[in-house]
Amino acid sequence: MIEKERVPNHVGVIMDGNGRWAKARMLPRVAGHNAGMESMKKIVIAASNMGIKNLTVYAFSTENWKRSTEEVNGIFKLIVKYVKSELEELIENNVHINIIGEYDMLPQDSVEAIDKLVASTKGDDGLNFNIALNYGGRAEIVKSVNALFEAKKQEEVNGIFEPVTEADISRYLYTGSANFDIPDPDLIIRTSGEERMSNFLVWQAAYSELMFTDTLWPDFTPEEFEEMVERFTHRDRRFGGRNKEDK
Ligand code: FPP
C-alpha cells in the first residue's frame, strides 16, 4: 500500500479499448462499454481506498457523437444503469460526483439520473469523482474565454481592463474555481496502447505525468492502477525547472 501522503492528488483516466475488447469476443461494442463500466466501478473504489482526492474519467467526448446511434444510446443507458446500481455504494464511500462537460445535451433520462447522482453525493468529502461527459478540452477553453470576456466587460472602464492571465483562463474552466475548483491532474493514464490525449483536459494537463498501458480498459485492474500510481511516486517532476542537485 502506498502511503497516503505520496499518492497523486488528481489522477485522470482515458478509458480506452472497450470496443476492441468486445470485438475480440465477437460481442457488440455496447457489451465492451458495459464491461468498461464494471472496470470503472472498481477503479473508483480503489482510488478512494488509496486516499486519492480527485479522479477524473473521460466517459464521453464531444467527438463520440460520430459513433452509431446504437452505440451512443448504449453508453447513455449505461449511465442510468450506473446511477441505479451504484448510488448507495458511492454514498457509503463518501464519494462526491462532479460532471464536467455539456451533459445537458444527453437524453432526458440520463440527465435526470446524473442530476440525482450529483445532488445525492453533494457535500460528501471523500474522493471527488469527476465524470467528463460530452466533454472536449478545446471547447472548454473557448467556453472559459467567453465567460471571461463577459466578466471583463463588467470590469471595463473607458475601454480599459486588466490583461488576461493564465489564472483567469483557469478560473472559468469546468475545473476552475468559478465552477468545481478541481486541481490540475498530476497523472494521466490511458489504456489500450494508444498514446495521445484526444482533447482530454488540454489546458490542465500542461505538467501532468503521462502513463500508457496496452491493457484494454475492461481488463484494467485495481492492481495495475496501484502499480502505475506507485511508479508515479518515483517520477521526478520539475515543472520546467531543474533538480536541486543539477549543476
Ligand atoms: C473508449 O473505448 C470508451 C468510451 C468511448 C466510453 C467509455 C464509457 C464507459 C466506460 C462507461 C461509462 C459509464 C458511466 C456511468 C460514466 P472505445 O470504444 O473507443 O474502444 P476502442 O478504441 O477499442 O474502439
PDB file of C-alpha atoms and ligand atoms in Angstrom:
ATOM      1  CA  MET A   1       0.000   0.000   0.000  1.00  0.00           C
ATOM      2  CA  ILE A   2       1.355   3.434  -0.942  1.00  0.00           C
ATOM      3  CA  GLU A   3       1.464   5.958   1.905  1.00  0.00           C
ATOM      4  CA  LYS A   4      -1.413   8.444   1.562  1.00  0.00           C
ATOM      5  CA  GLU A   5       0.966  11.438   1.543  1.00  0.00           C
ATOM      6  CA  ARG A   6       2.662  10.123  -1.599  1.00  0.00           C
ATOM      7  CA  VAL A   7      -0.356   9.393  -3.776  1.00  0.00           C
ATOM      8  CA  PRO A   8      -1.150  11.905  -6.538  1.00  0.00           C
ATOM      9  CA  ASN A   9      -3.780  14.467  -5.646  1.00  0.00           C
ATOM     10  CA  HIS A  10      -5.519  14.106  -9.004  1.00  0.00           C
ATOM     11  CA  VAL A  11      -5.491  11.232 -11.488  1.00  0.00           C
ATOM     12  CA  GLY A  12      -7.127  11.498 -14.925  1.00  0.00           C
ATOM     13  CA  VAL A  13      -8.044   8.369 -16.874  1.00  0.00           C
ATOM     14  CA  ILE A  14      -8.741   7.916 -20.582  1.00  0.00           C
ATOM     15  CA  MET A  15     -10.701   4.654 -20.508  1.00  0.00           C
ATOM     16  CA  ASP A  16      -9.888   3.299 -23.965  1.00  0.00           C
ATOM     17  CA  GLY A  17     -10.257  -0.119 -25.587  1.00  0.00           C
ATOM     18  CA  ASN A  18     -13.848  -1.128 -24.806  1.00  0.00           C
ATOM     19  CA  GLY A  19     -14.639  -1.622 -28.499  1.00  0.00           C
ATOM     20  CA  ARG A  20     -11.596  -3.821 -29.154  1.00  0.00           C
ATOM     21  CA  TRP A  21     -12.325  -5.847 -26.019  1.00  0.00           C
ATOM     22  CA  ALA A  22     -15.842  -6.553 -27.329  1.00  0.00           C
ATOM     23  CA  LYS A  23     -14.649  -7.261 -30.883  1.00  0.00           C
ATOM     24  CA  ALA A  24     -12.148  -9.850 -29.627  1.00  0.00           C
ATOM     25  CA  ARG A  25     -15.087 -11.673 -28.033  1.00  0.00           C
ATOM     26  CA  MET A  26     -17.401 -11.168 -31.019  1.00  0.00           C
ATOM     27  CA  LEU A  27     -19.724  -9.117 -28.833  1.00  0.00           C
ATOM     28  CA  PRO A  28     -21.465  -5.825 -29.698  1.00  0.00           C
ATOM     29  CA  ARG A  29     -19.479  -2.695 -28.799  1.00  0.00           C
ATOM     30  CA  VAL A  30     -22.008  -1.824 -26.099  1.00  0.00           C
ATOM     31  CA  ALA A  31     -21.024  -5.038 -24.267  1.00  0.00           C
ATOM     32  CA  GLY A  32     -17.492  -3.613 -24.189  1.00  0.00           C
ATOM     33  CA  HIS A  33     -18.757  -0.397 -22.606  1.00  0.00           C
ATOM     34  CA  ASN A  34     -20.707  -2.417 -20.057  1.00  0.00           C
ATOM     35  CA  ALA A  35     -17.521  -4.283 -19.128  1.00  0.00           C
ATOM     36  CA  GLY A  36     -15.752  -0.897 -19.092  1.00  0.00           C
ATOM     37  CA  MET A  37     -18.264   0.400 -16.600  1.00  0.00           C
ATOM     38  CA  GLU A  38     -17.533  -2.565 -14.311  1.00  0.00           C
ATOM     39  CA  SER A  39     -13.853  -1.726 -14.554  1.00  0.00           C
ATOM     40  CA  MET A  40     -14.563   1.928 -13.761  1.00  0.00           C
ATOM     41  CA  LYS A  41     -16.518   0.989 -10.626  1.00  0.00           C
ATOM     42  CA  LYS A  42     -13.536  -0.960  -9.267  1.00  0.00           C
ATOM     43  CA  ILE A  43     -11.090   1.863 -10.005  1.00  0.00           C
ATOM     44  CA  VAL A  44     -13.304   4.416  -8.220  1.00  0.00           C
ATOM     45  CA  ILE A  45     -13.298   2.318  -5.041  1.00  0.00           C
ATOM     46  CA  ALA A  46      -9.564   1.606  -5.387  1.00  0.00           C
ATOM     47  CA  ALA A  47      -8.791   5.332  -5.805  1.00  0.00           C
ATOM     48  CA  SER A  48     -10.949   6.153  -2.801  1.00  0.00           C
ATOM     49  CA  ASN A  49      -9.221   3.490  -0.651  1.00  0.00           C
ATOM     50  CA  MET A  50      -5.799   4.711  -1.743  1.00  0.00           C
ATOM     51  CA  GLY A  51      -6.591   8.220  -0.499  1.00  0.00           C
ATOM     52  CA  ILE A  52      -6.542   9.844  -3.941  1.00  0.00           C
ATOM     53  CA  LYS A  53      -8.539  13.067  -3.635  1.00  0.00           C
ATOM     54  CA  ASN A  54      -9.578  13.564  -7.279  1.00  0.00           C
ATOM     55  CA  LEU A  55     -10.265  11.092 -10.067  1.00  0.00           C
ATOM     56  CA  THR A  56     -11.453  12.271 -13.479  1.00  0.00           C
ATOM     57  CA  VAL A  57     -12.593   9.811 -16.150  1.00  0.00           C
ATOM     58  CA  TYR A  58     -13.230  10.509 -19.815  1.00  0.00           C
ATOM     59  CA  ALA A  59     -16.613   8.819 -20.319  1.00  0.00           C
ATOM     60  CA  PHE A  60     -17.968  10.569 -23.421  1.00  0.00           C
ATOM     61  CA  SER A  61     -16.208  13.099 -25.620  1.00  0.00           C
ATOM     62  CA  THR A  62     -17.765  15.707 -27.901  1.00  0.00           C
ATOM     63  CA  GLU A  63     -16.354  13.601 -30.775  1.00  0.00           C
ATOM     64  CA  ASN A  64     -18.110  10.412 -29.598  1.00  0.00           C
ATOM     65  CA  TRP A  65     -21.398  11.635 -31.166  1.00  0.00           C
ATOM     66  CA  LYS A  66     -19.905  10.479 -34.504  1.00  0.00           C
ATOM     67  CA  ARG A  67     -20.452   6.851 -33.446  1.00  0.00           C
ATOM     68  CA  SER A  68     -23.564   4.849 -34.357  1.00  0.00           C
ATOM     69  CA  THR A  69     -26.827   5.805 -32.661  1.00  0.00           C
ATOM     70  CA  GLU A  70     -26.949   2.310 -31.176  1.00  0.00           C
ATOM     71  CA  GLU A  71     -23.554   2.718 -29.507  1.00  0.00           C
ATOM     72  CA  VAL A  72     -24.182   6.290 -28.321  1.00  0.00           C
ATOM     73  CA  ASN A  73     -27.566   5.372 -26.835  1.00  0.00           C
ATOM     74  CA  GLY A  74     -25.997   2.273 -25.291  1.00  0.00           C
ATOM     75  CA  ILE A  75     -23.465   4.438 -23.431  1.00  0.00           C
ATOM     76  CA  PHE A  76     -26.231   6.791 -22.237  1.00  0.00           C
ATOM     77  CA  LYS A  77     -28.298   3.837 -20.984  1.00  0.00           C
ATOM     78  CA  LEU A  78     -25.264   2.661 -19.029  1.00  0.00           C
ATOM     79  CA  ILE A  79     -25.200   5.975 -17.181  1.00  0.00           C
ATOM     80  CA  VAL A  80     -28.771   5.421 -15.990  1.00  0.00           C
ATOM     81  CA  LYS A  81     -27.905   1.835 -15.001  1.00  0.00           C
ATOM     82  CA  TYR A  82     -24.796   3.028 -13.154  1.00  0.00           C
ATOM     83  CA  VAL A  83     -26.747   5.526 -11.073  1.00  0.00           C
ATOM     84  CA  LYS A  84     -29.385   2.914 -10.189  1.00  0.00           C
ATOM     85  CA  SER A  85     -26.884   0.275  -9.131  1.00  0.00           C
ATOM     86  CA  GLU A  86     -24.088   2.356  -7.614  1.00  0.00           C
ATOM     87  CA  LEU A  87     -25.565   5.352  -5.854  1.00  0.00           C
ATOM     88  CA  GLU A  88     -25.767   3.682  -2.452  1.00  0.00           C
ATOM     89  CA  GLU A  89     -22.197   2.388  -2.542  1.00  0.00           C
ATOM     90  CA  LEU A  90     -20.881   5.772  -3.698  1.00  0.00           C
ATOM     91  CA  ILE A  91     -22.640   7.491  -0.787  1.00  0.00           C
ATOM     92  CA  GLU A  92     -21.361   4.829   1.653  1.00  0.00           C
ATOM     93  CA  ASN A  93     -17.833   5.515   0.430  1.00  0.00           C
ATOM     94  CA  ASN A  94     -18.311   9.271   0.777  1.00  0.00           C
ATOM     95  CA  VAL A  95     -17.652   9.783  -2.958  1.00  0.00           C
ATOM     96  CA  HIS A  96     -18.611  13.199  -4.313  1.00  0.00           C
ATOM     97  CA  ILE A  97     -19.539  13.421  -8.012  1.00  0.00           C
ATOM     98  CA  ASN A  98     -18.907  16.341 -10.360  1.00  0.00           C
ATOM     99  CA  ILE A  99     -19.773  16.352 -14.045  1.00  0.00           C
ATOM    100  CA  ILE A 100     -17.566  18.251 -16.462  1.00  0.00           C
ATOM    101  CA  GLY A 101     -18.866  18.856 -19.979  1.00  0.00           C
ATOM    102  CA  GLU A 102     -22.175  19.795 -21.582  1.00  0.00           C
ATOM    103  CA  TYR A 103     -24.132  16.855 -20.184  1.00  0.00           C
ATOM    104  CA  ASP A 104     -27.487  18.606 -20.529  1.00  0.00           C
ATOM    105  CA  MET A 105     -27.395  17.679 -24.230  1.00  0.00           C
ATOM    106  CA  LEU A 106     -27.803  13.985 -23.312  1.00  0.00           C
ATOM    107  CA  PRO A 107     -31.240  12.276 -23.384  1.00  0.00           C
ATOM    108  CA  GLN A 108     -33.638  13.394 -20.658  1.00  0.00           C
ATOM    109  CA  ASP A 109     -33.480  10.179 -18.569  1.00  0.00           C
ATOM    110  CA  SER A 110     -29.665  10.337 -18.499  1.00  0.00           C
ATOM    111  CA  VAL A 111     -29.719  13.998 -17.484  1.00  0.00           C
ATOM    112  CA  GLU A 112     -32.169  13.201 -14.668  1.00  0.00           C
ATOM    113  CA  ALA A 113     -30.039  10.268 -13.484  1.00  0.00           C
ATOM    114  CA  ILE A 114     -26.932  12.474 -13.485  1.00  0.00           C
ATOM    115  CA  ASP A 115     -28.684  15.275 -11.600  1.00  0.00           C
ATOM    116  CA  LYS A 116     -29.737  12.735  -8.977  1.00  0.00           C
ATOM    117  CA  LEU A 117     -26.178  11.406  -8.749  1.00  0.00           C
ATOM    118  CA  VAL A 118     -24.744  14.889  -8.279  1.00  0.00           C
ATOM    119  CA  ALA A 119     -27.416  16.034  -5.805  1.00  0.00           C
ATOM    120  CA  SER A 120     -27.202  12.851  -3.687  1.00  0.00           C
ATOM    121  CA  THR A 121     -23.425  12.949  -3.335  1.00  0.00           C
ATOM    122  CA  LYS A 122     -23.187  16.700  -2.753  1.00  0.00           C
ATOM    123  CA  GLY A 123     -21.235  17.613   0.357  1.00  0.00           C
ATOM    124  CA  ASP A 124     -19.521  14.198   0.609  1.00  0.00           C
ATOM    125  CA  ASP A 125     -15.923  14.944   1.444  1.00  0.00           C
ATOM    126  CA  GLY A 126     -14.226  11.766   0.205  1.00  0.00           C
ATOM    127  CA  LEU A 127     -12.999  11.206  -3.331  1.00  0.00           C
ATOM    128  CA  ASN A 128     -14.088  13.798  -5.911  1.00  0.00           C
ATOM    129  CA  PHE A 129     -15.094  11.584  -8.791  1.00  0.00           C
ATOM    130  CA  ASN A 130     -15.294  13.798 -11.858  1.00  0.00           C
ATOM    131  CA  ILE A 131     -17.002  12.348 -14.908  1.00  0.00           C
ATOM    132  CA  ALA A 132     -16.267  14.021 -18.250  1.00  0.00           C
ATOM    133  CA  LEU A 133     -19.472  13.739 -20.283  1.00  0.00           C
ATOM    134  CA  ASN A 134     -19.931  15.396 -23.648  1.00  0.00           C
ATOM    135  CA  TYR A 135     -16.575  16.931 -22.827  1.00  0.00           C
ATOM    136  CA  GLY A 136     -13.988  18.482 -25.153  1.00  0.00           C
ATOM    137  CA  GLY A 137     -10.858  20.216 -23.901  1.00  0.00           C
ATOM    138  CA  ARG A 138     -10.681  22.860 -26.616  1.00  0.00           C
ATOM    139  CA  ALA A 139     -14.409  23.639 -26.296  1.00  0.00           C
ATOM    140  CA  GLU A 140     -13.813  24.034 -22.552  1.00  0.00           C
ATOM    141  CA  ILE A 141     -11.112  26.654 -23.183  1.00  0.00           C
ATOM    142  CA  VAL A 142     -13.367  28.517 -25.649  1.00  0.00           C
ATOM    143  CA  LYS A 143     -16.184  28.484 -23.082  1.00  0.00           C
ATOM    144  CA  SER A 144     -13.814  29.836 -20.449  1.00  0.00           C
ATOM    145  CA  VAL A 145     -12.608  32.647 -22.716  1.00  0.00           C
ATOM    146  CA  ASN A 146     -16.216  33.657 -23.453  1.00  0.00           C
ATOM    147  CA  ALA A 147     -17.114  33.673 -19.738  1.00  0.00           C
ATOM    148  CA  LEU A 148     -14.004  35.707 -19.083  1.00  0.00           C
ATOM    149  CA  PHE A 149     -14.950  38.129 -21.839  1.00  0.00           C
ATOM    150  CA  GLU A 150     -18.302  38.695 -20.114  1.00  0.00           C
ATOM    151  CA  ALA A 151     -16.548  39.245 -16.762  1.00  0.00           C
ATOM    152  CA  LYS A 152     -14.087  41.677 -18.345  1.00  0.00           C
ATOM    153  CA  LYS A 153     -16.945  43.668 -19.864  1.00  0.00           C
ATOM    154  CA  GLN A 154     -18.231  44.275 -16.312  1.00  0.00           C
ATOM    155  CA  GLU A 155     -14.773  45.326 -15.175  1.00  0.00           C
ATOM    156  CA  GLU A 156     -14.116  47.611 -18.161  1.00  0.00           C
ATOM    157  CA  VAL A 157     -13.813  51.346 -17.543  1.00  0.00           C
ATOM    158  CA  ASN A 158     -13.495  53.533 -20.646  1.00  0.00           C
ATOM    159  CA  GLY A 159     -12.425  50.517 -22.729  1.00  0.00           C
ATOM    160  CA  ILE A 160      -9.609  49.636 -20.313  1.00  0.00           C
ATOM    161  CA  PHE A 161      -9.292  46.424 -18.301  1.00  0.00           C
ATOM    162  CA  GLU A 162      -6.503  44.339 -16.797  1.00  0.00           C
ATOM    163  CA  PRO A 163      -4.754  41.987 -19.285  1.00  0.00           C
ATOM    164  CA  VAL A 164      -5.950  38.375 -19.259  1.00  0.00           C
ATOM    165  CA  THR A 165      -3.769  35.990 -17.216  1.00  0.00           C
ATOM    166  CA  GLU A 166      -3.369  32.192 -17.126  1.00  0.00           C
ATOM    167  CA  ALA A 167      -5.154  32.224 -13.764  1.00  0.00           C
ATOM    168  CA  ASP A 168      -8.131  33.995 -15.400  1.00  0.00           C
ATOM    169  CA  ILE A 169      -8.487  31.277 -18.045  1.00  0.00           C
ATOM    170  CA  SER A 170      -8.077  28.501 -15.436  1.00  0.00           C
ATOM    171  CA  ARG A 171     -10.770  30.043 -13.242  1.00  0.00           C
ATOM    172  CA  TYR A 172     -13.534  29.712 -15.844  1.00  0.00           C
ATOM    173  CA  LEU A 173     -12.765  26.141 -16.977  1.00  0.00           C
ATOM    174  CA  TYR A 174     -15.196  23.464 -15.720  1.00  0.00           C
ATOM    175  CA  THR A 175     -12.435  22.509 -13.279  1.00  0.00           C
ATOM    176  CA  GLY A 176     -11.742  26.130 -12.283  1.00  0.00           C
ATOM    177  CA  SER A 177     -12.551  27.965  -9.086  1.00  0.00           C
ATOM    178  CA  ALA A 178     -15.592  29.635 -10.716  1.00  0.00           C
ATOM    179  CA  ASN A 179     -17.019  26.094 -11.060  1.00  0.00           C
ATOM    180  CA  PHE A 180     -15.730  22.950  -9.282  1.00  0.00           C
ATOM    181  CA  ASP A 181     -12.231  24.009  -8.240  1.00  0.00           C
ATOM    182  CA  ILE A 182     -10.528  20.746  -9.189  1.00  0.00           C
ATOM    183  CA  PRO A 183      -6.697  20.905  -9.206  1.00  0.00           C
ATOM    184  CA  ASP A 184      -4.705  20.112 -12.365  1.00  0.00           C
ATOM    185  CA  PRO A 185      -4.069  16.379 -12.819  1.00  0.00           C
ATOM    186  CA  ASP A 186      -0.742  15.058 -11.551  1.00  0.00           C
ATOM    187  CA  LEU A 187      -1.043  11.832 -13.506  1.00  0.00           C
ATOM    188  CA  ILE A 188      -2.980  10.896 -16.639  1.00  0.00           C
ATOM    189  CA  ILE A 189      -3.378   7.231 -17.565  1.00  0.00           C
ATOM    190  CA  ARG A 190      -4.530   5.960 -20.960  1.00  0.00           C
ATOM    191  CA  THR A 191      -5.274   2.319 -21.581  1.00  0.00           C
ATOM    192  CA  SER A 192      -5.309   0.213 -24.781  1.00  0.00           C
ATOM    193  CA  GLY A 193      -1.903   1.150 -26.221  1.00  0.00           C
ATOM    194  CA  GLU A 194      -2.984   4.477 -27.764  1.00  0.00           C
ATOM    195  CA  GLU A 195      -0.629   7.286 -26.799  1.00  0.00           C
ATOM    196  CA  ARG A 196      -2.453  10.569 -27.301  1.00  0.00           C
ATOM    197  CA  MET A 197      -4.595  12.982 -25.284  1.00  0.00           C
ATOM    198  CA  SER A 198      -7.678  13.096 -27.548  1.00  0.00           C
ATOM    199  CA  ASN A 199      -8.853  16.520 -26.320  1.00  0.00           C
ATOM    200  CA  PHE A 200      -8.863  15.485 -22.629  1.00  0.00           C
ATOM    201  CA  LEU A 201      -8.038  18.201 -20.053  1.00  0.00           C
ATOM    202  CA  VAL A 202      -5.999  20.064 -22.679  1.00  0.00           C
ATOM    203  CA  TRP A 203      -5.223  23.130 -20.547  1.00  0.00           C
ATOM    204  CA  GLN A 204      -4.974  21.333 -17.204  1.00  0.00           C
ATOM    205  CA  ALA A 205      -2.564  18.622 -18.428  1.00  0.00           C
ATOM    206  CA  ALA A 206       0.300  21.036 -19.183  1.00  0.00           C
ATOM    207  CA  TYR A 207       2.526  19.480 -16.486  1.00  0.00           C
ATOM    208  CA  SER A 208       0.815  16.129 -15.932  1.00  0.00           C
ATOM    209  CA  GLU A 209       2.830  12.936 -15.944  1.00  0.00           C
ATOM    210  CA  LEU A 210       1.524  10.615 -18.643  1.00  0.00           C
ATOM    211  CA  MET A 211       1.347   6.817 -18.427  1.00  0.00           C
ATOM    212  CA  PHE A 212       0.198   4.338 -21.026  1.00  0.00           C
ATOM    213  CA  THR A 213      -0.606   0.648 -20.861  1.00  0.00           C
ATOM    214  CA  ASP A 214      -1.535  -1.862 -23.550  1.00  0.00           C
ATOM    215  CA  THR A 215      -4.259  -3.287 -21.294  1.00  0.00           C
ATOM    216  CA  LEU A 216      -7.746  -2.716 -22.710  1.00  0.00           C
ATOM    217  CA  TRP A 217      -9.937  -0.745 -20.284  1.00  0.00           C
ATOM    218  CA  PRO A 218     -12.287  -3.653 -19.351  1.00  0.00           C
ATOM    219  CA  ASP A 219      -9.202  -5.692 -18.351  1.00  0.00           C
ATOM    220  CA  PHE A 220      -7.635  -2.876 -16.323  1.00  0.00           C
ATOM    221  CA  THR A 221      -7.498  -3.879 -12.657  1.00  0.00           C
ATOM    222  CA  PRO A 222      -7.081  -2.037  -9.353  1.00  0.00           C
ATOM    223  CA  GLU A 223      -3.703  -3.849  -9.067  1.00  0.00           C
ATOM    224  CA  GLU A 224      -2.434  -2.326 -12.320  1.00  0.00           C
ATOM    225  CA  PHE A 225      -3.814   1.046 -11.264  1.00  0.00           C
ATOM    226  CA  GLU A 226      -1.975   0.845  -7.962  1.00  0.00           C
ATOM    227  CA  GLU A 227       1.203  -0.253  -9.731  1.00  0.00           C
ATOM    228  CA  MET A 228       1.018   2.828 -12.025  1.00  0.00           C
ATOM    229  CA  VAL A 229       0.408   5.141  -9.071  1.00  0.00           C
ATOM    230  CA  GLU A 230       3.397   3.560  -7.337  1.00  0.00           C
ATOM    231  CA  ARG A 231       5.531   4.246 -10.452  1.00  0.00           C
ATOM    232  CA  PHE A 232       4.277   7.843 -10.432  1.00  0.00           C
ATOM    233  CA  THR A 233       5.659   8.342  -6.921  1.00  0.00           C
ATOM    234  CA  HIS A 234       9.177   7.751  -8.330  1.00  0.00           C
ATOM    235  CA  ARG A 235       8.845  10.270 -11.159  1.00  0.00           C
ATOM    236  CA  ASP A 236      10.959  13.380 -10.949  1.00  0.00           C
ATOM    237  CA  ARG A 237       8.598  16.311 -11.545  1.00  0.00           C
ATOM    238  CA  ARG A 238      10.381  19.544 -12.364  1.00  0.00           C
ATOM    239  CA  PHE A 239       7.601  21.713 -13.829  1.00  0.00           C
ATOM    240  CA  GLY A 240      10.075  23.218 -16.287  1.00  0.00           C
ATOM    241  CA  GLY A 241      12.659  23.873 -13.560  1.00  0.00           C
ATOM    242  CA  ARG A 242      15.719  21.843 -12.608  1.00  0.00           C
ATOM    243  CA  ASN A 243      16.640  19.446  -9.855  1.00  0.00           C
ATOM    244  CA  LYS A 244      18.362  20.958  -6.824  1.00  0.00           C
ATOM    245  CA  GLU A 245      21.296  18.540  -7.428  1.00  0.00           C
ATOM    246  CA  ASP A 246      21.716  19.674 -11.068  1.00  0.00           C
ATOM    247  CA  LYS A 247      24.641  21.941 -11.745  1.00  0.00           C
TER     248      LYS A 247
HETATM  249  C1  FPP B   1     -13.447   4.227 -25.263  1.00  0.00           C
HETATM  250  O1  FPP B   1     -13.338   2.931 -25.804  1.00  0.00           O
HETATM  251  C2  FPP B   1     -14.566   4.286 -24.319  1.00  0.00           C
HETATM  252  C3  FPP B   1     -15.665   5.061 -24.455  1.00  0.00           C
HETATM  253  C4  FPP B   1     -15.872   5.999 -25.567  1.00  0.00           C
HETATM  254  C5  FPP B   1     -16.781   5.004 -23.487  1.00  0.00           C
HETATM  255  C6  FPP B   1     -16.379   4.796 -22.061  1.00  0.00           C
HETATM  256  C7  FPP B   1     -17.576   4.608 -21.241  1.00  0.00           C
HETATM  257  C8  FPP B   1     -17.643   3.802 -20.159  1.00  0.00           C
HETATM  258  C9  FPP B   1     -16.510   3.036 -19.630  1.00  0.00           C
HETATM  259  C10 FPP B   1     -18.923   3.721 -19.408  1.00  0.00           C
HETATM  260  C11 FPP B   1     -19.044   4.946 -18.580  1.00  0.00           C
HETATM  261  C12 FPP B   1     -20.147   4.863 -17.683  1.00  0.00           C
HETATM  262  C13 FPP B   1     -20.508   5.865 -16.847  1.00  0.00           C
HETATM  263  C14 FPP B   1     -21.574   5.599 -15.893  1.00  0.00           C
HETATM  264  C15 FPP B   1     -19.881   7.196 -16.833  1.00  0.00           C
HETATM  265  P1  FPP B   1     -13.538   2.726 -27.371  1.00  0.00           P
HETATM  266  O2  FPP B   1     -14.968   2.430 -27.629  1.00  0.00           O
HETATM  267  O3  FPP B   1     -13.020   3.922 -28.109  1.00  0.00           O
HETATM  268  O4  FPP B   1     -12.643   1.468 -27.637  1.00  0.00           O
HETATM  269  P2  FPP B   1     -11.890   1.096 -28.997  1.00  0.00           P
HETATM  270  O5  FPP B   1     -10.849   2.155 -29.215  1.00  0.00           O
HETATM  271  O6  FPP B   1     -11.308  -0.249 -28.697  1.00  0.00           O
HETATM  272  O7  FPP B   1     -12.934   1.055 -30.081  1.00  0.00           O
END
